[in-house]
mmCIF file of C-alpha atoms in Angstrom:
data_model
loop_
_atom_site.group_PDB
_atom_site.id
_atom_site.type_symbol
_atom_site.label_atom_id
_atom_site.label_comp_id
_atom_site.label_asym_id
_atom_site.label_seq_id
_atom_site.Cartn_x
_atom_site.Cartn_y
_atom_site.Cartn_z
ATOM 1 C CA MET E 8 38.218 23.988 23.876
ATOM 2 C CA LYS E 9 38.863 24.266 20.125
ATOM 3 C CA ILE E 10 35.201 23.613 19.365
ATOM 4 C CA LEU E 11 34.036 26.218 21.886
ATOM 5 C CA LEU E 12 36.505 28.780 20.501
ATOM 6 C CA THR E 13 35.296 28.105 16.968
ATOM 7 C CA LEU E 14 31.690 28.655 18.021
ATOM 8 C CA LEU E 15 32.486 31.904 19.828
ATOM 9 C CA LEU E 16 34.446 33.304 16.884
ATOM 10 C CA ALA E 17 31.714 32.331 14.446
ATOM 11 C CA ALA E 18 29.020 33.874 16.650
ATOM 12 C CA ALA E 19 30.939 37.137 17.058
ATOM 13 C CA THR E 20 31.694 37.511 13.342
ATOM 14 C CA LEU E 21 28.198 36.695 12.198
ATOM 15 C CA SER E 22 26.535 38.848 14.844
ATOM 16 C CA LEU E 23 28.332 41.936 13.498
ATOM 17 C CA SER E 24 27.067 41.158 10.026
ATOM 18 C CA ALA E 25 23.551 40.518 11.306
ATOM 19 C CA GLN E 26 23.379 43.952 12.949
ATOM 20 C CA LYS E 27 23.623 45.628 9.542
ATOM 21 C CA ASN E 28 20.992 43.440 7.919
ATOM 22 C CA LYS E 29 18.035 42.286 10.004
ATOM 23 C CA PRO E 30 15.660 40.348 7.747
ATOM 24 C CA LEU E 31 12.794 38.064 8.732
ATOM 25 C CA VAL E 32 13.995 34.474 8.408
ATOM 26 C CA VAL E 33 11.159 32.360 6.974
ATOM 27 C CA TYR E 34 11.395 29.372 4.617
ATOM 28 C CA LYS E 35 9.636 26.078 3.939
ATOM 29 C CA LYS E 36 12.369 23.453 3.479
ATOM 30 C CA ALA E 37 16.086 23.299 4.265
ATOM 31 C CA ILE E 38 18.984 20.888 4.592
ATOM 32 C CA SER E 39 21.996 21.259 6.896
ATOM 33 C CA LEU E 40 25.478 19.841 7.401
ATOM 34 C CA SER E 41 27.144 19.627 10.832
ATOM 35 C CA PRO E 42 30.896 20.029 10.135
ATOM 36 C CA LEU E 43 31.955 19.639 13.789
ATOM 37 C CA ALA E 44 30.450 16.122 13.851
ATOM 38 C CA LEU E 45 33.390 15.023 11.713
ATOM 39 C CA ALA E 46 35.656 15.821 14.687
ATOM 40 C CA ASP E 47 33.558 13.954 17.291
ATOM 41 C CA ILE E 48 35.141 11.009 19.088
ATOM 42 C CA ASP E 49 32.910 8.917 16.806
ATOM 43 C CA HIS E 50 33.546 10.657 13.463
ATOM 44 C CA THR E 51 30.192 11.273 11.796
ATOM 45 C CA VAL E 52 28.806 12.642 8.538
ATOM 46 C CA LEU E 53 25.674 14.316 9.915
ATOM 47 C CA LEU E 54 22.907 15.781 7.742
ATOM 48 C CA THR E 55 19.664 17.456 8.817
ATOM 49 C CA GLY E 56 16.387 17.920 6.983
ATOM 50 C CA GLU E 57 13.873 20.563 8.066
ATOM 51 C CA TYR E 58 10.256 21.106 7.081
ATOM 52 C CA ARG E 59 8.215 24.006 8.475
ATOM 53 C CA LEU E 60 4.593 23.290 9.255
ATOM 54 C CA LYS E 61 4.116 26.974 10.083
ATOM 55 C CA PRO E 62 6.467 29.989 9.998
ATOM 56 C CA ASN E 63 7.292 29.359 13.678
ATOM 57 C CA LEU E 64 6.929 25.543 13.862
ATOM 58 C CA ALA E 65 9.168 22.961 12.187
ATOM 59 C CA LEU E 66 9.927 19.248 12.141
ATOM 60 C CA LEU E 67 13.575 18.177 11.824
ATOM 61 C CA ALA E 68 15.433 14.901 11.443
ATOM 62 C CA ASP E 69 19.193 14.413 11.830
ATOM 63 C CA ALA E 70 20.729 11.342 10.199
ATOM 64 C CA GLY E 71 24.385 10.455 10.672
ATOM 65 C CA TYR E 72 26.778 7.813 9.340
ATOM 66 C CA ILE E 73 29.659 6.921 11.688
ATOM 67 C CA PHE E 74 32.738 5.809 9.749
ATOM 68 C CA ALA E 75 35.676 6.007 12.210
ATOM 69 C CA SER E 76 36.390 6.523 15.897
ATOM 70 C CA ASP E 77 38.994 7.591 18.462
ATOM 71 C CA TYR E 78 37.107 5.739 21.200
ATOM 72 C CA ARG E 79 39.977 3.276 21.651
ATOM 73 C CA SER E 80 43.423 2.870 20.078
ATOM 74 C CA ASN E 81 43.000 -0.818 19.152
ATOM 75 C CA ILE E 82 39.825 -0.371 17.090
ATOM 76 C CA LYS E 83 40.312 -1.829 13.600
ATOM 77 C CA LYS E 84 36.974 -0.771 12.093
ATOM 78 C CA THR E 85 34.010 1.392 13.077
ATOM 79 C CA THR E 86 30.500 1.476 11.627
ATOM 80 C CA GLY E 87 27.363 3.020 13.025
ATOM 81 C CA PHE E 88 24.592 5.560 12.742
ATOM 82 C CA ASN E 89 22.595 8.064 14.737
ATOM 83 C CA ILE E 90 19.118 9.524 14.285
ATOM 84 C CA ARG E 91 17.668 12.564 16.042
ATOM 85 C CA PRO E 92 14.035 13.584 15.352
ATOM 86 C CA SER E 93 13.067 17.022 16.679
ATOM 87 C CA VAL E 94 10.298 19.578 16.994
ATOM 88 C CA ARG E 95 11.404 23.215 16.797
ATOM 89 C CA MET E 96 9.572 26.394 17.813
ATOM 90 C CA TYR E 97 10.904 29.668 16.363
ATOM 91 C CA HIS E 98 10.546 32.974 18.208
ATOM 92 C CA GLY E 99 11.677 36.598 18.178
ATOM 93 C CA LYS E 100 10.901 39.622 16.040
ATOM 94 C CA ARG E 101 12.812 38.187 13.101
ATOM 95 C CA ASN E 102 11.972 34.533 13.725
ATOM 96 C CA LYS E 103 15.642 33.603 14.086
ATOM 97 C CA GLY E 104 15.743 32.208 17.614
ATOM 98 C CA TYR E 105 14.332 28.819 18.526
ATOM 99 C CA LEU E 106 13.693 26.212 21.198
ATOM 100 C CA GLN E 107 13.859 22.561 20.209
ATOM 101 C CA ALA E 108 12.846 19.236 21.754
ATOM 102 C CA GLN E 109 15.041 16.416 20.462
ATOM 103 C CA ALA E 110 15.081 12.647 20.946
ATOM 104 C CA PHE E 111 18.143 10.691 19.818
ATOM 105 C CA TYR E 112 19.458 7.175 19.280
ATOM 106 C CA LYS E 113 23.006 6.141 18.379
ATOM 107 C CA MET E 114 24.484 2.711 17.692
ATOM 108 C CA VAL E 115 28.163 2.057 16.966
ATOM 109 C CA ASP E 116 29.950 -1.240 16.307
ATOM 110 C CA TYR E 117 33.698 -1.349 16.998
ATOM 111 C CA THR E 118 35.808 -4.192 15.600
ATOM 112 C CA ILE E 119 38.534 -4.708 18.201
ATOM 113 C CA THR E 120 41.559 -6.989 18.469
ATOM 114 C CA ASP E 121 42.136 -7.781 22.146
ATOM 115 C CA TRP E 122 41.833 -10.366 24.895
ATOM 116 C CA ILE E 123 38.160 -11.127 25.516
ATOM 117 C CA GLY E 124 36.781 -12.996 28.520
ATOM 118 C CA LYS E 125 35.018 -16.311 27.880
ATOM 119 C CA ASP E 126 32.358 -18.138 29.937
ATOM 120 C CA CYS E 127 31.922 -15.070 32.149
ATOM 121 C CA VAL E 128 29.900 -15.227 35.364
ATOM 122 C CA ASP E 129 29.065 -11.839 36.935
ATOM 123 C CA GLY E 130 31.737 -10.248 34.760
ATOM 124 C CA VAL E 131 34.452 -12.724 35.794
ATOM 125 C CA PRO E 132 35.817 -14.841 32.886
ATOM 126 C CA ALA E 133 36.855 -18.489 33.152
ATOM 127 C CA TYR E 134 39.613 -17.754 30.630
ATOM 128 C CA GLU E 135 40.585 -15.172 28.008
ATOM 129 C CA LYS E 136 41.255 -15.436 24.291
ATOM 130 C CA LEU E 137 42.978 -13.042 21.877
ATOM 131 C CA GLU E 138 40.729 -12.461 18.871
ATOM 132 C CA ASP E 139 38.810 -9.997 16.736
ATOM 133 C CA PHE E 140 35.334 -9.242 18.063
ATOM 134 C CA THR E 141 32.583 -6.631 17.749
ATOM 135 C CA TYR E 142 31.851 -4.357 20.668
ATOM 136 C CA ARG E 143 28.579 -2.406 20.405
ATOM 137 C CA LYS E 144 27.654 0.910 21.995
ATOM 138 C CA ASN E 145 24.026 2.051 22.254
ATOM 139 C CA VAL E 146 23.103 5.570 23.367
ATOM 140 C CA MET E 147 19.631 7.072 23.611
ATOM 141 C CA GLY E 148 18.152 10.112 25.269
ATOM 142 C CA PHE E 149 16.392 13.458 25.073
ATOM 143 C CA ASN E 150 17.606 17.072 24.795
ATOM 144 C CA ILE E 151 16.141 20.561 25.111
ATOM 145 C CA ILE E 152 18.067 22.883 22.790
ATOM 146 C CA ALA E 153 18.184 26.658 22.295
ATOM 147 C CA GLY E 154 19.698 28.201 19.195
ATOM 148 C CA GLY E 155 19.580 30.861 16.541
ATOM 149 C CA LEU E 156 19.953 31.352 12.799
ATOM 150 C CA LEU E 157 22.396 33.875 11.315
ATOM 151 C CA PRO E 158 22.131 34.689 7.574
ATOM 152 C CA LEU E 159 25.287 34.239 5.506
ATOM 153 C CA SER E 160 23.952 35.805 2.304
ATOM 154 C CA PRO E 161 21.547 38.638 1.370
ATOM 155 C CA SER E 162 19.246 36.101 -0.305
ATOM 156 C CA HIS E 163 19.048 34.132 2.996
ATOM 157 C CA LYS E 164 19.742 30.911 1.097
ATOM 158 C CA TRP E 165 22.659 30.135 3.409
ATOM 159 C CA LEU E 166 22.501 30.305 7.214
ATOM 160 C CA ILE E 167 24.608 29.412 10.232
ATOM 161 C CA ASP E 168 22.690 27.578 12.963
ATOM 162 C CA LEU E 169 24.360 27.920 16.390
ATOM 163 C CA TYR E 170 22.935 25.865 19.252
ATOM 164 C CA GLY E 171 23.458 24.495 22.751
ATOM 165 C CA GLY E 172 21.352 22.530 25.185
ATOM 166 C CA LEU E 173 20.953 20.092 28.034
ATOM 167 C CA GLY E 174 19.442 16.663 28.406
ATOM 168 C CA ILE E 175 19.867 13.106 29.609
ATOM 169 C CA ARG E 176 21.235 10.014 27.917
ATOM 170 C CA VAL E 177 21.395 6.299 28.651
ATOM 171 C CA LYS E 178 24.450 4.392 27.399
ATOM 172 C CA ASN E 179 25.302 0.695 27.381
ATOM 173 C CA HIS E 180 27.973 -1.535 25.848
ATOM 174 C CA LYS E 181 27.977 -5.220 24.962
ATOM 175 C CA VAL E 182 29.989 -7.805 23.049
ATOM 176 C CA VAL E 183 28.074 -8.894 19.924
ATOM 177 C CA ASN E 184 27.431 -12.620 19.328
ATOM 178 C CA GLU E 185 29.222 -13.546 22.574
ATOM 179 C CA PRO E 186 26.438 -14.303 25.096
ATOM 180 C CA ASP E 187 28.942 -15.457 27.746
ATOM 181 C CA GLY E 188 31.734 -13.053 26.759
ATOM 182 C CA CYS E 189 32.851 -9.988 28.696
ATOM 183 C CA TYR E 190 35.124 -7.067 27.954
ATOM 184 C CA GLU E 191 35.852 -3.684 29.543
ATOM 185 C CA LEU E 192 36.474 -0.795 27.178
ATOM 186 C CA ASN E 193 38.523 1.230 29.677
ATOM 187 C CA ASN E 194 41.490 3.336 28.611
ATOM 188 C CA GLY E 195 42.969 3.221 32.100
ATOM 189 C CA GLY E 196 42.986 6.992 32.423
ATOM 190 C CA PHE E 197 40.807 9.574 34.134
ATOM 191 C CA PHE E 198 37.803 8.874 31.876
ATOM 192 C CA ASN E 199 36.214 5.439 31.885
ATOM 193 C CA PHE E 200 34.509 4.931 28.520
ATOM 194 C CA GLU E 201 32.859 1.781 29.871
ATOM 195 C CA MET E 202 30.577 3.761 32.176
ATOM 196 C CA ASN E 203 27.069 2.464 31.481
ATOM 197 C CA GLY E 204 23.893 4.048 32.776
ATOM 198 C CA THR E 205 22.293 7.479 32.758
ATOM 199 C CA THR E 206 24.362 10.648 32.414
ATOM 200 C CA ILE E 207 23.910 14.309 31.430
ATOM 201 C CA SER E 208 23.886 15.204 27.744
ATOM 202 C CA VAL E 209 25.261 18.605 26.659
ATOM 203 C CA PRO E 210 24.747 19.137 22.906
ATOM 204 C CA LEU E 211 26.730 22.062 21.490
ATOM 205 C CA GLY E 212 27.568 22.896 17.888
ATOM 206 C CA LEU E 213 26.732 24.565 14.622
ATOM 207 C CA ARG E 214 25.139 23.683 11.310
ATOM 208 C CA ILE E 215 25.574 25.155 7.858
ATOM 209 C CA THR E 216 22.044 25.401 6.454
ATOM 210 C CA HIS E 217 20.930 25.726 2.826
ATOM 211 C CA VAL E 218 17.342 26.834 2.167
ATOM 212 C CA LEU E 219 15.639 24.782 -0.550
ATOM 213 C CA GLN E 220 12.275 26.527 -0.606
#
């Protein structure tokens, strides 16, 4: 809810400014920071590079470093990364709207202290042992995204990129270096974080973009 409210307030404020100044948004290279990624359940420093092949066609690559997580209360350490290559098509009279096709891959390792099942057969352990172990999450998928650029300065060197989309993702978990080990990362509440398989992806956010050229 807080994220959605932030996006709506930003969109409303910047739209009023954009009505007074309606320039054509065209550049060659840019870099972006996604501040809301820091507040994700897997806290991420996420940067984006963009290169325009044509005024209305661009290649993008997101690269993120995951340094902490709220995925589970007993996580001692979190490390991971995500990558998201994209192709973007700009449209509109001022070239500020866009449609984007995005593939993504994310891997996160959680160091956990808990009881882990040993010599598991069909998910049933022969016994359990309390220890530190690494639990890995892999997520991959594809999104279609719509968004728009709103200038923050008269020189158009700074922009806000607001976007939302829909896609699919495939997620799986496993215990690392424990071929016969088993563990369920379930918080016991309404949401089961252990849910493997294919689900809907709903990307939503904003980027702060700086034009390099």
